[in-house]
Structure formats: C-alpha cells, structure tokens
Coordinates of C-alpha atoms and ligand atoms in Angstrom, one line a residue:
X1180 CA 77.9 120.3 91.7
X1181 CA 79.0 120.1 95.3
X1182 CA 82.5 119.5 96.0
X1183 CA 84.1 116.4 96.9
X1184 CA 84.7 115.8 100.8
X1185 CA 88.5 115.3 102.0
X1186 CA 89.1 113.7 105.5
X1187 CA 93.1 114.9 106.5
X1188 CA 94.1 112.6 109.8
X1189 CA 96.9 113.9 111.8
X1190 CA 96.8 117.5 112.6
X1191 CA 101.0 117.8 112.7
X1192 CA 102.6 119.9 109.7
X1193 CA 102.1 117.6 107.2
X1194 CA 98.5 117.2 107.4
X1195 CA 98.0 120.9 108.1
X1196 CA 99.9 121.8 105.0
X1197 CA 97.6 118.8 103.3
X1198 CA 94.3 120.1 104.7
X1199 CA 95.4 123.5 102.7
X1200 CA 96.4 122.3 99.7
X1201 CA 93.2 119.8 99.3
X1202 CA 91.2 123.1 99.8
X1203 CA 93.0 124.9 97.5
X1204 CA 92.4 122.3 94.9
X1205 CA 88.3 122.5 95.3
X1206 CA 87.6 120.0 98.5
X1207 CA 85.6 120.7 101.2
X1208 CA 88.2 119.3 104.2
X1209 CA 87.9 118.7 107.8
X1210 CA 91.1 117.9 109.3
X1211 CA 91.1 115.0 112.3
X1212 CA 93.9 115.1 115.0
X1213 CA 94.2 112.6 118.0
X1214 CA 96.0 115.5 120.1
X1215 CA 94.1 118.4 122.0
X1216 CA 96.7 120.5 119.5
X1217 CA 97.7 120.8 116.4
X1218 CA 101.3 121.3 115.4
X1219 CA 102.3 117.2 116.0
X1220 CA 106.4 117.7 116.9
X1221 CA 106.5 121.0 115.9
X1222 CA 105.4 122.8 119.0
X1223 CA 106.7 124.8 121.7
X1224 CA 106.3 125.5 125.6
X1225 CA 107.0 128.3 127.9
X1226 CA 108.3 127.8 131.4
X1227 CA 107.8 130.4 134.4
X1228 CA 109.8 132.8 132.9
X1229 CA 108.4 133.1 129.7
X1230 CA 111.1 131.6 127.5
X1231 CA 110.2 129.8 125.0
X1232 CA 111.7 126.1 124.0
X1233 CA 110.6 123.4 121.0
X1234 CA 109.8 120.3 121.4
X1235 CA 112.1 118.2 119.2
X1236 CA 111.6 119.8 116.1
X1237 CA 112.6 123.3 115.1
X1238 CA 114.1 124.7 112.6
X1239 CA 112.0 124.4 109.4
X1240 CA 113.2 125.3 105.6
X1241 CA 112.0 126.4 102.4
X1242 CA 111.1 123.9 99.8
X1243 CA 112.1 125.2 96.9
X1244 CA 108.3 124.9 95.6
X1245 CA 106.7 128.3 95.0
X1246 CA 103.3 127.2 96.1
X1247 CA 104.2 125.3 99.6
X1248 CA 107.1 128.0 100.8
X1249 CA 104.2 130.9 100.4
X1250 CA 102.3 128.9 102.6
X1251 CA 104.9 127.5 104.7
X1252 CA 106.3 131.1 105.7
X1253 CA 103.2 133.5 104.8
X1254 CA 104.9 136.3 106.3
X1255 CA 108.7 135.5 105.1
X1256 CA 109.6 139.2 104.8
X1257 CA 107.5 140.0 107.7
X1258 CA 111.5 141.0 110.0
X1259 CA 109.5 140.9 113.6
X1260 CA 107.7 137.5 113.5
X1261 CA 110.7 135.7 111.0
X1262 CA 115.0 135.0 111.8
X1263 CA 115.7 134.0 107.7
X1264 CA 118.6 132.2 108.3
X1265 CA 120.9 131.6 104.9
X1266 CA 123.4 129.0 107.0
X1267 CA 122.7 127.0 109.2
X1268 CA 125.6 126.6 111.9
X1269 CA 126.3 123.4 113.7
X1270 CA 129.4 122.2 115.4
X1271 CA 129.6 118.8 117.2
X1272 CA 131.7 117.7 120.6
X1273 CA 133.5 114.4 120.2
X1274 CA 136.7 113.2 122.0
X1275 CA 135.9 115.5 125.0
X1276 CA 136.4 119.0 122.7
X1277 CA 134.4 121.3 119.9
X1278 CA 134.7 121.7 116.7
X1279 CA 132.4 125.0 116.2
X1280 CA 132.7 124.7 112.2
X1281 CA 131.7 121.3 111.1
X1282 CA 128.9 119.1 112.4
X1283 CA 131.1 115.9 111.5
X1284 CA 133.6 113.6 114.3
X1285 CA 136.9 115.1 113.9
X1286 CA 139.1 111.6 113.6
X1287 CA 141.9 113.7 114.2
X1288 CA 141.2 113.8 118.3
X1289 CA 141.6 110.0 118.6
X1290 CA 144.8 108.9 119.9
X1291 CA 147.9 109.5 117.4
X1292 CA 148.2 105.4 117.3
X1293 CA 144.6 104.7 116.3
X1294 CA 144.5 107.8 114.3
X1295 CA 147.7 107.0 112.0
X1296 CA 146.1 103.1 111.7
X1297 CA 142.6 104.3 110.9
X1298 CA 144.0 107.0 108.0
X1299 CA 146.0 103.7 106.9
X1300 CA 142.8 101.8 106.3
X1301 CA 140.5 104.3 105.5
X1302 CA 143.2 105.9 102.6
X1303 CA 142.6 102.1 101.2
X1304 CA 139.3 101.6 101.0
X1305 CA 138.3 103.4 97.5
X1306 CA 135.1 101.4 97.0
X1307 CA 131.5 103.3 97.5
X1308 CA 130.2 100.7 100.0
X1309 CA 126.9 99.0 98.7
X1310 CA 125.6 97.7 102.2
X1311 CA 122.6 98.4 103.4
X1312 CA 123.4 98.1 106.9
X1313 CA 125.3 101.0 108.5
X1314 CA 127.9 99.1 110.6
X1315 CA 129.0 97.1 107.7
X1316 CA 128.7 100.1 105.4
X1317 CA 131.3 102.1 107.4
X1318 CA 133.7 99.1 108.3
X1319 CA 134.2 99.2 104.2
X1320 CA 133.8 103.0 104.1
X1321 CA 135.6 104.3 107.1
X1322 CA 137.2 100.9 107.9
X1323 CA 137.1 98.9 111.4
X1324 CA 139.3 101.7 114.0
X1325 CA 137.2 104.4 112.5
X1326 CA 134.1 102.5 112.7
X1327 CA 135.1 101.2 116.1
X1328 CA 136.2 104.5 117.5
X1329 CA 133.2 107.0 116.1
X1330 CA 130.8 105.2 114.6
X1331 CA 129.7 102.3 117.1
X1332 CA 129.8 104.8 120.1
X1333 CA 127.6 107.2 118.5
X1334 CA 125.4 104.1 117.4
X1335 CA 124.7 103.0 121.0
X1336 CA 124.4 106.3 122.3
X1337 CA 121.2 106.9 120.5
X1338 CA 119.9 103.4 119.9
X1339 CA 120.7 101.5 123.4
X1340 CA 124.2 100.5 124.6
X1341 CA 122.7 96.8 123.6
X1342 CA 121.7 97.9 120.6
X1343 CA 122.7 94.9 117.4
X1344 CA 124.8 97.1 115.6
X1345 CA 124.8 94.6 112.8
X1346 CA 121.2 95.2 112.3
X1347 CA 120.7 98.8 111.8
X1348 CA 119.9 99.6 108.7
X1349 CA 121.5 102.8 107.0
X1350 CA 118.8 105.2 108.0
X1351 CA 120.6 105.2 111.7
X1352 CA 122.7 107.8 110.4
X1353 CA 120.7 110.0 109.2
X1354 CA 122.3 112.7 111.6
X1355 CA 125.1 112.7 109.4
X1356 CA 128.3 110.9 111.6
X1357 CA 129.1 108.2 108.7
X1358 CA 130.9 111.3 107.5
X1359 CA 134.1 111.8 109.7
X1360 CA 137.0 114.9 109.4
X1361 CA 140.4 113.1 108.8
X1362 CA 143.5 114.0 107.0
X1363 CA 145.1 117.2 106.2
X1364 CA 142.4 120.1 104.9
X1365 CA 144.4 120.0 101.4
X1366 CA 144.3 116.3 101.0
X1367 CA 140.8 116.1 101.9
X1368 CA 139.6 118.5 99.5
X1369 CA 141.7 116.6 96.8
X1370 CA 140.8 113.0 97.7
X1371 CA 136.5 114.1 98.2
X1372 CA 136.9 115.0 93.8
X1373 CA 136.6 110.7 94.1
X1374 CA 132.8 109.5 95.0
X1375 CA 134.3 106.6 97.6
X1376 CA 136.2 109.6 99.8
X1377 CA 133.4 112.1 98.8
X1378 CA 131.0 110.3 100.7
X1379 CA 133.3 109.7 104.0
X1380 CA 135.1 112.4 104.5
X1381 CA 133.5 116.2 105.5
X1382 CA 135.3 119.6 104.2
X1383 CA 137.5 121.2 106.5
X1384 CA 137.5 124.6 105.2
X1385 CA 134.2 126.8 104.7
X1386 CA 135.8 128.0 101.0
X1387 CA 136.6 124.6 100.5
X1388 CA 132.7 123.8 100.7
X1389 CA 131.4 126.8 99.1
X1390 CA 133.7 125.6 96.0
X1391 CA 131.9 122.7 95.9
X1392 CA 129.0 123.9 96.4
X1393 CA 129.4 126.3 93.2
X1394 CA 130.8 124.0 91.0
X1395 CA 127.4 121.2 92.1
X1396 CA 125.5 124.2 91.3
X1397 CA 123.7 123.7 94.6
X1398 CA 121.1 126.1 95.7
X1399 CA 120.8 127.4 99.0
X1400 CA 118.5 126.4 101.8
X1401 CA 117.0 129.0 103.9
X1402 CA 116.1 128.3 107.5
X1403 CA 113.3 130.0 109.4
X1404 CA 112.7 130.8 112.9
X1405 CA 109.9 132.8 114.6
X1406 CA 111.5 136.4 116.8
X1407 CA 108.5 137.2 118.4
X1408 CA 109.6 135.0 121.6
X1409 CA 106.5 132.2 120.5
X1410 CA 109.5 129.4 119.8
X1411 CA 108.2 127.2 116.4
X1412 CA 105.4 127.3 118.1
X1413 CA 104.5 130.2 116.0
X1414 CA 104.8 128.8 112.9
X1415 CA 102.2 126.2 113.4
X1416 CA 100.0 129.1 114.9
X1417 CA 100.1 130.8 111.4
X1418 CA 99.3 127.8 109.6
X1419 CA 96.2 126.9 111.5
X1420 CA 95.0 130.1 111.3
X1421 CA 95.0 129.7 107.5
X1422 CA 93.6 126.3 108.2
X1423 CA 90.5 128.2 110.0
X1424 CA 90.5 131.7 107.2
X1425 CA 90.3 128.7 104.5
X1426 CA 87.1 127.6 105.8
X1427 CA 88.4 124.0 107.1
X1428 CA 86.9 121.9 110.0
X1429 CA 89.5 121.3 112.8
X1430 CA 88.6 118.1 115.0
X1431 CA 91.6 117.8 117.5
X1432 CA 91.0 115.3 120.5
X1433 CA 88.9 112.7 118.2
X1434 CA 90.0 109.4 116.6
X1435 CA 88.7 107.7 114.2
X1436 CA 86.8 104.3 115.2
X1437 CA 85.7 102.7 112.0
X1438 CA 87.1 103.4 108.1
X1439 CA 83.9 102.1 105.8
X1440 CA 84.6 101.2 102.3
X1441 CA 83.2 99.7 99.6
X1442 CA 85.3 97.6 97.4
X1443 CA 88.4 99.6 96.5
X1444 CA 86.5 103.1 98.1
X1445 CA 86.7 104.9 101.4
X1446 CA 82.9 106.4 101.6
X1447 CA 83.2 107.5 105.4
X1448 CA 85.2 107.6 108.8
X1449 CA 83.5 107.0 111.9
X1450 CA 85.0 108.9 114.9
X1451 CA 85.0 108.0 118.6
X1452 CA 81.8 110.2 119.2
X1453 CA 80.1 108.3 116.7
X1454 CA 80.2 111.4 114.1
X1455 CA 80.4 109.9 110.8
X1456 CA 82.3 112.0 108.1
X1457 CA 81.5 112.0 104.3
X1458 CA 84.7 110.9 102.3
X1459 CA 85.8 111.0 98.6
X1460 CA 88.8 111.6 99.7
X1461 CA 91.5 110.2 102.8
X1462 CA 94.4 112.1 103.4
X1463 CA 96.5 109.6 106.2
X1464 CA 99.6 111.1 107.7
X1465 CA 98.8 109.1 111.3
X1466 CA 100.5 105.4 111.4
X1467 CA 99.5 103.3 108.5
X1468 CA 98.3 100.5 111.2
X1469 CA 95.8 102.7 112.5
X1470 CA 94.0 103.2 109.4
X1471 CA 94.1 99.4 108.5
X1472 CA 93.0 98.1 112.2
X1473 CA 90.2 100.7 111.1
X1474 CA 89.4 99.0 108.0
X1475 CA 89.0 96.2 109.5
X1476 CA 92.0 94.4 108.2
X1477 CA 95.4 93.0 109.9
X1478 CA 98.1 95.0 110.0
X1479 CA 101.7 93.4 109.9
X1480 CA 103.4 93.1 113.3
X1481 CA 106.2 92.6 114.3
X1482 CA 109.3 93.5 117.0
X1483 CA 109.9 97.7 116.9
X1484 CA 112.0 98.8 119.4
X1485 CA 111.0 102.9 119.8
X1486 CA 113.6 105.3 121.4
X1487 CA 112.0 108.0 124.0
X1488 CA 112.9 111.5 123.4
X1489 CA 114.3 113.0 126.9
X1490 CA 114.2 117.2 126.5
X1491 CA 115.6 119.4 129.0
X1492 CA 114.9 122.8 128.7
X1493 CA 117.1 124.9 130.6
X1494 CA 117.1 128.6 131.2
X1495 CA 120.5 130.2 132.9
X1496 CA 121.1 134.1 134.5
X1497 CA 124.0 134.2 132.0
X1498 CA 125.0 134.4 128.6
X1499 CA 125.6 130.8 126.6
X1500 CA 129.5 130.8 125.8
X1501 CA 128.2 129.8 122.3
X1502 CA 127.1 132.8 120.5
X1503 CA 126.8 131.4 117.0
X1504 CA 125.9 128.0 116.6
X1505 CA 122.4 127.3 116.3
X1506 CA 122.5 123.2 117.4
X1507 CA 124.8 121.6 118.1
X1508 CA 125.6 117.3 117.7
X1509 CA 127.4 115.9 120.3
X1510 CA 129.0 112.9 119.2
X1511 CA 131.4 112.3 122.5
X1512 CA 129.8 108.7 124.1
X1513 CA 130.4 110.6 127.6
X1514 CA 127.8 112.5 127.4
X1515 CA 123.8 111.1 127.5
X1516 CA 122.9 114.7 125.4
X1517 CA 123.0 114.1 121.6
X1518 CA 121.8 117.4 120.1
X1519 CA 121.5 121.1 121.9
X1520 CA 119.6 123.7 120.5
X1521 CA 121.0 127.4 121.4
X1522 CA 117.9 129.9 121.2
X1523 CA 119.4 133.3 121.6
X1524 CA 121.2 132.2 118.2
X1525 CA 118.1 131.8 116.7
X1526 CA 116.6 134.9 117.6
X1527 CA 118.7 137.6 118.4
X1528 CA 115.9 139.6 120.1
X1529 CA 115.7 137.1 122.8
X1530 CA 116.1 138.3 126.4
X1531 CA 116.7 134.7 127.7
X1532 CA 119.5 132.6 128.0
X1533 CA 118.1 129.0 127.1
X1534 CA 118.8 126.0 125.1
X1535 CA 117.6 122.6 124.8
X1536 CA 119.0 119.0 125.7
X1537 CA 118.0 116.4 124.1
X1538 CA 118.5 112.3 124.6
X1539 CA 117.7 109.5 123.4
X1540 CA 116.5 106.7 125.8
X1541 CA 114.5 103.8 126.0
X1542 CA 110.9 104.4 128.4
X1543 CA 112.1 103.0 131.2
X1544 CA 115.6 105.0 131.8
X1545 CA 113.7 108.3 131.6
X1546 CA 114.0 108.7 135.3
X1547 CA 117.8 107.8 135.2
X1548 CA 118.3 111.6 133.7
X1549 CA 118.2 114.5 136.6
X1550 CA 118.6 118.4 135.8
X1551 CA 121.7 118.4 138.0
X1552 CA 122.9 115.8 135.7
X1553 CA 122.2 117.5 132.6
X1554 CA 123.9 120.9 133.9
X1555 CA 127.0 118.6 134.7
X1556 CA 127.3 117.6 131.6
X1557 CA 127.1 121.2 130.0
X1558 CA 129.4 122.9 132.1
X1559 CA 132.0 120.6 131.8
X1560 CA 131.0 120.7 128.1
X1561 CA 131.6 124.7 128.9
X1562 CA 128.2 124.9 127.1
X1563 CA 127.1 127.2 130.2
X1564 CA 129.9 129.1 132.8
X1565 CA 130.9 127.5 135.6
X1566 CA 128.7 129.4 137.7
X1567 CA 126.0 129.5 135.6
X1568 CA 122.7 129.1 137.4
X1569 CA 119.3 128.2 136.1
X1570 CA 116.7 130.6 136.4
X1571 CA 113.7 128.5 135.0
X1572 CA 113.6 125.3 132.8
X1573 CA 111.2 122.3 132.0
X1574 CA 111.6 118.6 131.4
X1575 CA 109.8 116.7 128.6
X1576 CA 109.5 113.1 127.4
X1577 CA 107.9 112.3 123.8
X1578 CA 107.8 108.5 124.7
X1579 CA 108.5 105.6 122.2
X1580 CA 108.8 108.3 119.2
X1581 CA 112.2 107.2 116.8
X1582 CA 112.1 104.1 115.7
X1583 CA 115.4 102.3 116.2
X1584 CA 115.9 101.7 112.0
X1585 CA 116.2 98.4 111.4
X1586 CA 115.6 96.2 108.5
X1587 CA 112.9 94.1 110.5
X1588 CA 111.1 97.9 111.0
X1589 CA 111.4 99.0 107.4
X1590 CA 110.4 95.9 106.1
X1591 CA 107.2 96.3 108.8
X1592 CA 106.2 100.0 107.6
X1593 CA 106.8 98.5 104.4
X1594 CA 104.4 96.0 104.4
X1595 CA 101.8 97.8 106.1
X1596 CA 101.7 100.8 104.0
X1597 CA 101.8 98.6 100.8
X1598 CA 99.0 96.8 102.7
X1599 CA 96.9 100.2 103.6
X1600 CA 97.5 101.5 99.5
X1601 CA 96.1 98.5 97.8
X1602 CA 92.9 98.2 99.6
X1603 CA 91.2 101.2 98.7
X1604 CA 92.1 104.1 95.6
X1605 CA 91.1 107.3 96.8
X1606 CA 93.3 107.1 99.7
X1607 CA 96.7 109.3 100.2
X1608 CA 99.4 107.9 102.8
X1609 CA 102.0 111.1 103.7
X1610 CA 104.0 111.7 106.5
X1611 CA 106.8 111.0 108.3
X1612 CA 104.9 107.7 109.5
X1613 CA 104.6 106.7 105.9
X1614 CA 107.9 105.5 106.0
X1615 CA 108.9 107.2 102.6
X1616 CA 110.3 110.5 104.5
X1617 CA 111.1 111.6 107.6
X1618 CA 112.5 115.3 107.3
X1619 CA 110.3 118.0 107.5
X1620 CA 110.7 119.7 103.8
X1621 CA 111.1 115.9 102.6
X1622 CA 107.7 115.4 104.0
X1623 CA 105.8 118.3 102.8
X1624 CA 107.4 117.9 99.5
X1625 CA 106.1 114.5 99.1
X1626 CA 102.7 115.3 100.5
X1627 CA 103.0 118.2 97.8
X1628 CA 103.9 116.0 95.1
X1629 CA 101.4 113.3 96.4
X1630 CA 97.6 115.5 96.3
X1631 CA 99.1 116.7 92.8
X1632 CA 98.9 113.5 91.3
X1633 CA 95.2 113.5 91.9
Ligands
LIG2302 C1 113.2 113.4 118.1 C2 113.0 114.0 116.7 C3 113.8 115.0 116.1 C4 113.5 115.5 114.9 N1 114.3 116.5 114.4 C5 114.2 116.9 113.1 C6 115.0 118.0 112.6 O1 115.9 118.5 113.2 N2 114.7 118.4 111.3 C7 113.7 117.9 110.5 O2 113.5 118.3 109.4 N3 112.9 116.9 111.0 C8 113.1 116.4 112.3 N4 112.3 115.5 112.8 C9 111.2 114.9 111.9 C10 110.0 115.9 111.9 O3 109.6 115.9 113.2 C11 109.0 115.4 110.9 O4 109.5 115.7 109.6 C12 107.6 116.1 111.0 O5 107.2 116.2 112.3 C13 106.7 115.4 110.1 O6 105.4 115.9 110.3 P1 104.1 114.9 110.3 O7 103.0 115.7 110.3 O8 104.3 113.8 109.3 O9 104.3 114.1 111.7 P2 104.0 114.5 113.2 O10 104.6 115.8 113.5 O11 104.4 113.4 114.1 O12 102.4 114.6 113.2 C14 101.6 113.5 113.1 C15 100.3 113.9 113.8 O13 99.4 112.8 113.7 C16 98.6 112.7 114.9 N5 98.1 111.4 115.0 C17 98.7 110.2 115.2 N6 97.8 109.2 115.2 C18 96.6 109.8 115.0 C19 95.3 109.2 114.9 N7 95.0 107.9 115.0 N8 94.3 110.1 114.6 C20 94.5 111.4 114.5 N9 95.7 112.0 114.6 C21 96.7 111.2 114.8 C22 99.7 113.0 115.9 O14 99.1 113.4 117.2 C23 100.4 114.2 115.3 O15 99.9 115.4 115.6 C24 112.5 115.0 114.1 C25 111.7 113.9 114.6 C26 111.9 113.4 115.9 C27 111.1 112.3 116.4

C-alpha cells in the first residue's frame, strides 16, 4: 500500500522537526515554506568580516525527549561543531548598573525611600495573585512602588511608551521581570519556602538556588551552540540536511493558494504555481488565518498591535568587558536595547569580538535607532571600552513579529485556531503561531506530542 502523503507549511524549526518526525512515522512529506530559506527565526548572517550573528533566536535546548534531542543535536558529542552549555548565564542592567549573577531587577538600586516603602508593601502582600493581567497581577504581587518603579518601565519599553498597561495580559512577561531581587539574601531564601514570595522574589545566592533546585528535584537544561563560526545558523543547516538524507521535498519560496477539502477532510493544497499537492495529512505551523482564508472560510479579525524587532549586530577591534555572560536583559528604561547577546561567550573559539542589540519598536520608529546610538548606549553601559571601535556590523529589522499580548490578541488566535481545528480532522496546528507555545523546546515538544497522537 502506498503511504499516506503529509503537507508540513512553514519551513522554521518547528515544521522542520515535524517534516522529520511525519517521515519517521511512514509518510511520504514535502515541506512548504513562504521564505527563500528555511530556518524561520533561527538563522544567522555574516557581515564583512566573517562574524557571525543570529537573528533573534539563538540558543536552543534539549527537550528532555530521547527521540527529538537526537534529532535536535545529531552531533551533540561532536566538540568542533557543538558549545554544550550546562548554565546558562544572564545578568540584567537596571537602575543605571549590572548585576552579572541574576537575570531579575534588583529592587535594592531604587532610591532608599521608595525602596524601604516598596519592601513595606510587598512584605504584606502574602496572596498568589490570580489576575490574568500582568499590571494588576504585580500591583497585588509586588505591590504599586515596585510595580511603578520596575515593572511599568520595563512594560513600555518593549510594548510602546503608550502601551495600556492595564490590558496586557500575563504573557508580557514572559522575559521573566515580574520576579524582582529584594530584601536581604537570608530573608529571601526563607520567605521564597511560601508560594506568594516564591513567585516574586529571585534567589540571591547561586547555592541558594542550587538548594532549591535539589530539593524540586529539577533536572538540568543543557543549552547548545554551534563553534564552527556558522552562528545558529548551523543548527538549522544540520537539520535540513536530514530533511533532504530523509528523502523529503523542500518547497521554500511557494505559498499555498487554495486548501481543498471535503467535508471534515483536507484532500490537497494548491500552491501559487498552480502545483497541486496530494494530502492525507496537514501539518500547519504558519498563522492559523492563512490556512482558513485558504479554506475558504473567515478568519476572526480583530486590532493586533505587532512590535518590530530592531537587531544591531556589532563587531568591535577589542575584547567585550563581559567575558561570561551569554545574554544579557536590560531592564534600565534608559536604554532602547532590551536583550544583548555576547558571542565570544558562546563560543570560545571565536576570533571576533561581537554581540547583538536587540529592540523592540513599533515599524515606524525603526529609523529613529542609528549605530552611533546603539554604541552610546553600550559604552556607557561599559558593555564595550571606551575606545572601542567597530570593525564590521549589520542592522536588521524582523518587522511586526511579537505580538503585543493582550487579552483582545489571545482571544483572536484563540478563536481562529479553534476555528482552523474544527473544520477539518486530519489537520495538525503547531507552532509558535498556534498560540499554545512560544518557546522553542515548548514548541517542538508540543509538535512532538501532537503527530504522536496520530
Ligand atoms: C524577537 C524574538 C525573540 C525570541 N527569543 C527566543 C528565545 O530567546 N528563546 C526561545 O526559546 N524562543 C525565542 N523566541 C521564540 C522562537 O523564535 C520560537 O520558539 C521558534 O522560532 C518557533 O519556531 P516556529 O517554526 O514555530 O516559528 P518560526 O521560526 O516563526 O517559523 C515559521 C515559518 O513559517 C513560515 N511561514 C509563515 N507563513 C507561511 C505560509 N503562508 N506558507 C509557508 N510558510 C510560511 C515562515 O516564513 C517561517 O519560516 C523568540 C521569538 C521572537 C519573535
């Protein structure tokens, strides 16, 4: 009998990891992406000098699950292509300074009078919040100075100075700043054995935190990064080429036009070129919209403000100041950066000193950011020396790309997606534009646990 035919659209990590499991499991699959490339945010560029930077997305993990980490990092133990990384470091910048150990806002660098009223209120609140808006969620978690003084600034630094903070549902934290430092380091790690200061208040020691982490029994997470000077890049490049060794059909630069179904069946895609592909089986990690415009139905609109992603990628003639972090948050509402990834601390065996930017903008105050204005900011951030100078860099923009989460938004992908998975059966919806996930393990896992249900 000849095997069923699987149509996987969106060529980025989650359908590539789809397209191979869907082989594995007896279908005959051609994968579909929009893009000339595959890789969707994982991908890297060079600039004139050969270093390499990522475009947003970078540092993937294990899963935990045998069968996707040996095709997620094929060559693990392979020491010249993979950096395993067993911790992750991140420090953030708030209040004008760094705190190299922890990636949360150190309360402690507010001024003494809003500091000693914030611990006041905060020391009172002993109730897990239940909101599901973030604002409110930290005035009863945090209380209002905390929430005032970290919280809010952070909140319209990366969704729009005019942003409604009232409406931003909990997933706007997803960086992890609802959590705050605060409080002696003894006191902390006494008050965090109660759920309600658990969930608001970070460790301040590293044994304090590996306690915890042994008595949670939590296992560890290990990070990978390519050392072959490809950036993340490389990591897409492996899986493709399994993609192509597995005997699947890439299509990159080709959408599809038409989704023809009958009743609750998918029984073929047309594309743009008027191919027409068989289909038991659709695998759908593009936007859920897409697929139902395609069907011929209506999706659900509605109002979704998208943030752009600004990227500078900057390569200076000396050394970062940083030689251990791998990103870094910074929290301090002074700054237009939010994130910076360090390379050489990725990947020892780099020859280059460079690191990425990145900001969070709407599309029309890209041109508002300059180089010069980005090197300001990391000097006086004494990311780079003083007399640093840039040998080579390059500037990108991934426009209208993070949603700014509100309930109007969630309630949208919602809808749609509910929409999209009642009209036909043999249909799978995965991705981080499912809505359901956004990380990248979270979103492999659930593509995982998705084709296994078949
Ligand atoms: C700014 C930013 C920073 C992030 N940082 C992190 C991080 O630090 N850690 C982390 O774990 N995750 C991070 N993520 C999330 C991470 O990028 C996602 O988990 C991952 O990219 C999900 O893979 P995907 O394949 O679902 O989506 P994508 O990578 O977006 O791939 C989707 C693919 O579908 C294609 N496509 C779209 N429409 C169509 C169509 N109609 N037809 C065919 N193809 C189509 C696209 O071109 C793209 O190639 C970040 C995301 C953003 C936006």
């Amino acid at each position: 009998m000849a095997n069923q035919n699987a149509v996987v659209v969106g060529g980025g990590v989650c359908g590539l990891v789809a397209s191979l499991l869907l082989r594995k499991r007896g279908y005959d699959v051609v994968l579909l992406e929009q893009a000339s490339q595959l890789g969707g945010l994982f991908c890297s560029i060079k600039d004139s000098s050969g270093a390499a930077y990522d475009m947003g997305s970078h540092i993937p993990n294990a899963t935990g699950i045998q069968e996707l980490d040996e095709i997620l990092f094929k060559n693990a133990d392979d020491a010249t292509t993979w950096n395993r990384i067993s911790k992750l470091c991140s420090g953030n910048y708030f209040a004008g300074d760094w705190d190299l150990s922890s990636p949360f806002p150190d309360a402690r660098k507010l001024p003494n009078d809003l500091y000693s009223q914030g611990c006041g209120e905060l020391i009172g609140l002993n109730q897990i919040p239940q909101s599901e808006f973030i604002y409110q969620y930290c005035l009863e978690s945090l209380g209002v100075v905390f929430t005032e003084s970290i919280v809010a600034p952070i909140l319209r630094k990366l969704y729009g100075k005019g942003v409604d903070l009232a409406g931003l549902t909990m997933e706007a934290g997803l960086f992890g700043f609802t959590r705050i430092l605060a409080l002696p380091a003894d006191v902390t790690a006494s008050l965090k054995s109660l759920p309600a200061f658990d969930s608001k208040l970070g460790y301040q020691t590293e044994q304090d935190f590996l306690r915890r982490k042994k008595q949670d029994n939590l296992q560890d997470v290990e990070y990978f990064y390519p050392v072959n000077g490809q950036g993340i890049g490389h990591w897409v490049a492996e899986l493709q080429q399994q993609v192509e060794q597995a005997g699947i059909e890439i299509i990159t630069s080709e959408m599809v036009s038409k989704i023809c179904h009958t009743g609750q069946k998918v029984t073929s895609l047309e594309l743009g070129s008027n191919r027409v592909l068989a289909c038991d089986l659709l695998f759908w990690s593009a936007p859920p919209f897409i697929a139902l415009n395609a069907m011929g139905l209506t999706p659900k609109r509605g109002k979704v403000e998208l943030r752009t992603a600004v990227i500078y990628h900057i390569n200076f003639d000396k050394p970062l100041l940083d030689t251990k972090s791998h990103y870094l948050w910074v929290w301090d509402d002074k700054t237009d950066i939010f994130r910076l990834t360090l390379y050489p601390n990725l990947n020892q065996q780099s020859t280059h000193n460079h690191l990425s930017a990145e900001i969070l903008c709407a599309a029309d105050e890209v041109s508002e950011y300059s180089l010069e204005r980005i090197i300001d900011e990391l000097k006086a951030m004494h990311v780079v020396a003083d007399d640093a100078q840039v040998i080579s860099h390059e500037q990108q923009a991934i426009n209208n790309t993070f949603p700014v989460p509100t309930q109007e938004f969630k309630q949208l992908n919602q809808a749609n997606y509910e929409l999209l998975n009642a009209s036909v059966d043999n249909l799978i919806i995965s991705g981080r534009y499912s809505g359901r996930c956004w990380r990248q393990a979270e979103v492999l896992v659930d593509a995982f646990e998705s084709i296994n249900k078949l």
